[in-house]
């Protein structure tokens, strides 16, 4: 996001990116429901014009990034959105919109930043979930693309095979028959299963940690209430002792 020196120009460019992303996603949805056809006429030029624009934007962002490794990690889903094999990958451009919203703290400025958004932010970013999720998606999609090339399956079938293999479900309805397909299967069994396992453990650790924190908070609150009650009882006892002391002295003098 920090590729412009002028903040006003950066803001205008960010708004333009959001509009282009929403337009491309809308075109894909309308094409999916057969309202339009993005492969003919002016819509074809618009659709692939946006694709070329996103490629140039990604390349320029990569070369202008100070930490290129961090850039690749943060924009893994942006890279997935550039895959021309199927229009469904365009949906991943919405992640760019989310990053822009997060960059400008739009939820906070509109007063929408509460427990839900802060908890969601901790879950997505503080735990590293978004990075593991991005890498896992990239591994699954690349494996599916290579598998479809060697095994001559369509992309949806190859994605189904990649997901069942990476999650160790393994229905056995699809099995690689070529050497290339088996090589990508071995890669997915080691790399994909590892990242999927990390992803699952991250989700489990987050909710387990949150529940334990909630329990600790309740215990702390209860301890504070007990301490306050104890202090009140002590003060009451002191007041009673002060009231009883003069009475005892007067009784002794009388005797």
Short mmCIF file of C-alpha atoms in Angstrom, two decimals:
data_model
loop_
_atom_site.label_atom_id
_atom_site.label_comp_id
_atom_site.label_asym_id
_atom_site.label_seq_id
_atom_site.Cartn_x
_atom_site.Cartn_y
_atom_site.Cartn_z
CA UNK A 1 0.00 0.00 0.00
CA UNK A 2 2.91 2.35 0.59
CA UNK A 3 3.98 2.71 -3.03
CA UNK A 4 2.88 6.37 -3.35
CA UNK A 5 4.46 9.39 -1.70
CA UNK A 6 1.26 11.43 -2.03
CA UNK A 7 -1.43 10.13 0.32
CA UNK A 8 -4.21 11.64 -1.77
CA UNK A 9 -3.01 9.80 -4.90
CA UNK A 10 -2.70 6.60 -2.85
CA UNK A 11 -6.28 6.99 -1.61
CA UNK A 12 -7.62 7.60 -5.13
CA UNK A 13 -5.72 4.56 -6.43
CA UNK A 14 -7.04 2.42 -3.57
CA UNK A 15 -10.62 3.46 -4.36
CA UNK A 16 -10.00 2.62 -8.01
CA UNK A 17 -8.64 -0.82 -7.04
CA UNK A 18 -11.75 -1.49 -4.95
CA UNK A 19 -14.07 -0.51 -7.80
CA UNK A 20 -12.16 -2.63 -10.32
CA UNK A 21 -12.14 -5.63 -7.97
CA UNK A 22 -15.88 -5.37 -7.32
CA UNK A 23 -16.56 -4.93 -11.04
CA UNK A 24 -14.56 -8.03 -11.99
CA UNK A 25 -16.29 -10.13 -9.30
CA UNK A 26 -19.69 -8.84 -10.42
CA UNK A 27 -18.91 -9.78 -14.04
CA UNK A 28 -17.98 -13.32 -12.99
CA UNK A 29 -21.17 -13.76 -10.94
CA UNK A 30 -23.37 -12.42 -13.74
CA UNK A 31 -21.64 -14.73 -16.21
CA UNK A 32 -22.09 -17.69 -13.85
CA UNK A 33 -25.85 -17.11 -13.67
CA UNK A 34 -25.95 -16.64 -17.47
CA UNK A 35 -27.05 -13.00 -17.40
CA UNK A 36 -24.06 -12.00 -19.51
CA UNK A 37 -21.20 -13.65 -21.40
CA UNK A 38 -17.77 -12.33 -20.51
CA UNK A 39 -16.13 -14.15 -23.43
CA UNK A 40 -17.70 -12.09 -26.20
CA UNK A 41 -17.78 -8.48 -27.30
CA UNK A 42 -16.90 -5.51 -25.13
CA UNK A 43 -17.23 -7.53 -21.91
CA UNK A 44 -14.41 -9.80 -23.07
CA UNK A 45 -12.15 -6.75 -23.49
CA UNK A 46 -13.16 -5.32 -20.11
CA UNK A 47 -12.68 -8.63 -18.30
CA UNK A 48 -9.22 -9.33 -19.68
CA UNK A 49 -8.28 -5.64 -19.53
CA UNK A 50 -8.84 -5.81 -15.77
CA UNK A 51 -6.79 -8.99 -15.63
CA UNK A 52 -3.85 -7.30 -17.42
CA UNK A 53 -4.17 -4.29 -15.10
CA UNK A 54 -3.98 -6.53 -12.03
CA UNK A 55 -0.89 -8.28 -13.41
CA UNK A 56 0.87 -4.94 -13.94
CA UNK A 57 -0.23 -3.78 -10.48
CA UNK A 58 1.13 -6.94 -8.88
CA UNK A 59 4.46 -6.75 -10.71
CA UNK A 60 4.94 -3.08 -9.85
CA UNK A 61 4.04 -3.76 -6.22
CA UNK A 62 6.56 -6.60 -6.07
CA UNK A 63 9.46 -4.55 -7.42
CA UNK A 64 8.62 -1.55 -5.23
CA UNK A 65 8.24 -3.62 -2.05
CA UNK A 66 11.11 -3.26 0.42
CA UNK A 67 10.57 -6.74 1.85
CA UNK A 68 9.76 -8.93 -1.15
CA UNK A 69 9.39 -12.09 0.93
CA UNK A 70 6.78 -10.41 3.12
CA UNK A 71 5.06 -9.03 0.03
CA UNK A 72 4.76 -12.50 -1.52
CA UNK A 73 3.37 -13.87 1.72
CA UNK A 74 0.82 -11.09 2.18
CA UNK A 75 -0.32 -11.11 -1.45
CA UNK A 76 -0.52 -14.87 -2.02
CA UNK A 77 -4.28 -14.66 -2.61
CA UNK A 78 -3.75 -11.75 -5.00
CA UNK A 79 -1.49 -14.04 -7.00
CA UNK A 80 -4.21 -16.70 -7.04
CA UNK A 81 -6.67 -14.14 -8.44
CA UNK A 82 -4.40 -13.73 -11.48
CA UNK A 83 -4.70 -17.37 -12.56
CA UNK A 84 -6.53 -17.27 -15.92
CA UNK A 85 -7.53 -20.94 -15.88
CA UNK A 86 -10.99 -20.30 -14.44
CA UNK A 87 -13.06 -17.16 -13.62
CA UNK A 88 -13.68 -18.42 -10.07
CA UNK A 89 -10.19 -17.24 -9.08
CA UNK A 90 -11.35 -13.65 -9.58
CA UNK A 91 -13.22 -13.92 -6.27
CA UNK A 92 -9.88 -13.81 -4.46
CA UNK A 93 -9.56 -10.16 -5.51
CA UNK A 94 -11.93 -9.37 -2.68
CA UNK A 95 -9.04 -10.02 -0.31
CA UNK A 96 -7.36 -6.94 -1.79
CA UNK A 97 -10.46 -4.96 -0.85
CA UNK A 98 -10.24 -6.30 2.72
CA UNK A 99 -6.57 -5.29 2.95
CA UNK A 100 -7.40 -1.76 1.82
CA UNK A 101 -10.23 -1.52 4.36
CA UNK A 102 -7.83 -2.69 7.06
CA UNK A 103 -5.11 -0.29 5.91
CA UNK A 104 -7.37 2.76 6.23
CA UNK A 105 -9.13 1.53 9.41
CA UNK A 106 -12.50 2.12 7.76
CA UNK A 107 -14.43 0.05 10.32
CA UNK A 108 -12.89 2.07 13.16
CA UNK A 109 -13.63 5.42 11.47
CA UNK A 110 -17.29 4.49 11.02
CA UNK A 111 -17.53 3.29 14.61
CA UNK A 112 -18.01 -0.35 13.62
CA UNK A 113 -14.91 -1.57 15.40
CA UNK A 114 -16.12 -3.57 18.38
CA UNK A 115 -15.62 -6.93 20.02
CA UNK A 116 -16.57 -8.83 16.86
CA UNK A 117 -14.21 -6.98 14.52
CA UNK A 118 -11.36 -6.92 17.04
CA UNK A 119 -11.79 -10.64 17.71
CA UNK A 120 -11.91 -11.33 13.98
CA UNK A 121 -8.76 -9.26 13.48
CA UNK A 122 -6.94 -11.21 16.19
CA UNK A 123 -8.06 -14.51 14.68
CA UNK A 124 -7.08 -13.63 11.08
CA UNK A 125 -3.86 -11.68 11.56
CA UNK A 126 -2.43 -12.09 15.05
CA UNK A 127 -2.52 -15.89 14.88
CA UNK A 128 -1.02 -15.94 11.38
CA UNK A 129 -4.15 -17.67 10.09
CA UNK A 130 -4.36 -15.57 6.93
CA UNK A 131 -0.80 -16.47 5.92
CA UNK A 132 -1.28 -20.19 6.49
CA UNK A 133 -4.61 -20.04 4.69
CA UNK A 134 -3.07 -18.19 1.73
CA UNK A 135 -0.20 -20.67 1.37
CA UNK A 136 -2.59 -23.62 1.71
CA UNK A 137 -4.88 -22.22 -1.00
CA UNK A 138 -1.93 -21.62 -3.32
CA UNK A 139 -0.65 -25.19 -2.79
CA UNK A 140 -4.10 -26.69 -3.42
CA UNK A 141 -4.75 -24.66 -6.57
CA UNK A 142 -1.31 -25.17 -8.10
CA UNK A 143 -1.49 -28.88 -7.36
CA UNK A 144 -4.94 -29.06 -8.95
CA UNK A 145 -3.77 -27.19 -12.06
CA UNK A 146 -0.73 -29.45 -12.53
CA UNK A 147 -2.81 -32.56 -11.79
CA UNK A 148 -5.43 -31.54 -14.37
CA UNK A 149 -2.68 -31.07 -16.95
CA UNK A 150 -1.16 -34.53 -16.45
CA UNK A 151 -4.36 -36.48 -15.76
CA UNK A 152 -6.63 -34.58 -18.21
CA UNK A 153 -9.34 -33.83 -15.65
CA UNK A 154 -11.25 -30.55 -15.55
CA UNK A 155 -10.33 -27.99 -12.90
CA UNK A 156 -13.26 -28.64 -10.55
CA UNK A 157 -12.52 -32.38 -10.47
CA UNK A 158 -8.83 -31.70 -9.91
CA UNK A 159 -9.63 -29.32 -7.04
CA UNK A 160 -11.82 -31.99 -5.50
CA UNK A 161 -8.93 -34.47 -5.71
CA UNK A 162 -6.47 -31.93 -4.22
CA UNK A 163 -8.74 -31.13 -1.27
CA UNK A 164 -9.50 -34.77 -0.43
CA UNK A 165 -5.82 -35.63 -0.69
CA UNK A 166 -4.54 -32.68 1.40
CA UNK A 167 -7.13 -33.28 4.12
CA UNK A 168 -6.22 -37.01 4.20
CA UNK A 169 -9.83 -37.97 3.45
CA UNK A 170 -8.84 -39.88 0.33
CA UNK A 171 -12.09 -41.25 -1.03
CA UNK A 172 -10.20 -43.06 -3.78
CA UNK A 173 -12.65 -42.00 -6.49
CA UNK A 174 -9.81 -40.25 -8.33
CA UNK A 175 -6.27 -41.61 -8.46
CA UNK A 176 -3.25 -40.42 -10.49
CA UNK A 177 -2.28 -42.70 -13.35
CA UNK A 178 0.65 -40.81 -14.88
CA UNK A 179 4.13 -40.21 -13.48
CA UNK A 180 3.53 -36.45 -13.35
CA UNK A 181 0.25 -36.93 -11.51
CA UNK A 182 1.85 -39.21 -8.95
CA UNK A 183 4.71 -36.76 -8.37
CA UNK A 184 2.29 -33.92 -7.66
CA UNK A 185 0.31 -36.27 -5.41
CA UNK A 186 3.46 -37.01 -3.36
CA UNK A 187 4.18 -33.27 -3.10
CA UNK A 188 0.62 -32.60 -1.94
CA UNK A 189 0.73 -35.42 0.59
CA UNK A 190 3.78 -33.91 2.29
CA UNK A 191 3.41 -30.16 1.71
CA UNK A 192 -0.36 -29.84 1.62
CA UNK A 193 -1.06 -32.08 4.58
CA UNK A 194 1.52 -30.18 6.64
CA UNK A 195 -0.01 -26.78 5.98
CA UNK A 196 -3.57 -28.04 6.41
CA UNK A 197 -2.51 -29.50 9.77
CA UNK A 198 -0.96 -26.19 10.83
CA UNK A 199 -4.12 -24.39 9.74
CA UNK A 200 -6.33 -26.70 11.79
CA UNK A 201 -4.10 -26.46 14.86
CA UNK A 202 -4.06 -22.65 14.60
CA UNK A 203 -7.87 -22.54 14.65
CA UNK A 204 -8.00 -24.98 17.59
CA UNK A 205 -5.33 -23.10 19.57
CA UNK A 206 -7.10 -19.77 19.06
CA UNK A 207 -10.44 -20.92 20.43
CA UNK A 208 -8.82 -22.96 23.21
CA UNK A 209 -6.67 -20.00 24.22
CA UNK A 210 -9.67 -17.65 24.13
CA UNK A 211 -11.78 -19.99 26.26
CA UNK A 212 -8.96 -20.37 28.80
CA UNK A 213 -8.50 -16.60 28.85
CA UNK A 214 -12.21 -16.14 29.43
CA UNK A 215 -12.05 -18.61 32.34
CA UNK A 216 -9.04 -16.83 33.81
CA UNK A 217 -10.84 -13.49 33.52
CA UNK A 218 -13.87 -14.87 35.35
CA UNK A 219 -11.64 -16.28 38.10
CA UNK A 220 -9.88 -12.91 38.42
CA UNK A 221 -13.21 -11.10 38.65
CA UNK A 222 -14.45 -13.55 41.28
CA UNK A 223 -11.22 -13.15 43.27
CA UNK A 224 -11.60 -9.36 43.18
CA UNK A 225 -15.20 -9.59 44.36
CA UNK A 226 -14.18 -11.93 47.20
CA UNK A 227 -11.38 -9.53 48.18
CA UNK A 228 -13.79 -6.58 48.16
CA UNK A 229 -16.26 -8.53 50.28
CA UNK A 230 -13.49 -9.49 52.70
CA UNK A 231 -12.42 -5.84 53.02
CA UNK A 232 -16.00 -4.79 53.69
CA UNK A 233 -16.35 -7.44 56.42
CA UNK A 234 -13.05 -6.31 58.00
CA UNK A 235 -14.18 -2.68 58.00
CA UNK A 236 -17.50 -3.64 59.53
CA UNK A 237 -15.72 -5.62 62.24
CA UNK A 238 -13.46 -2.67 63.03
CA UNK A 239 -16.44 -0.32 63.32
CA UNK A 240 -18.19 -2.71 65.68
CA UNK A 241 -15.05 -2.99 67.81
CA UNK A 242 -14.79 0.80 68.05
CA UNK A 243 -18.40 1.08 69.18
CA UNK A 244 -18.04 -1.67 71.78
CA UNK A 245 -14.79 -0.32 73.32
CA UNK A 246 -16.30 2.83 75.04
CA UNK A 247 -19.12 0.74 76.46
CA UNK A 248 -16.65 -1.67 78.06
CA UNK A 249 -14.66 1.21 79.58
CA UNK A 250 -17.75 2.84 81.08
CA UNK A 251 -18.78 -0.48 82.67
CA UNK A 252 -15.33 -0.84 84.29
CA UNK A 253 -15.48 2.69 85.76
CA UNK A 254 -18.94 2.05 87.19
CA UNK A 255 -17.64 -1.02 89.02
#
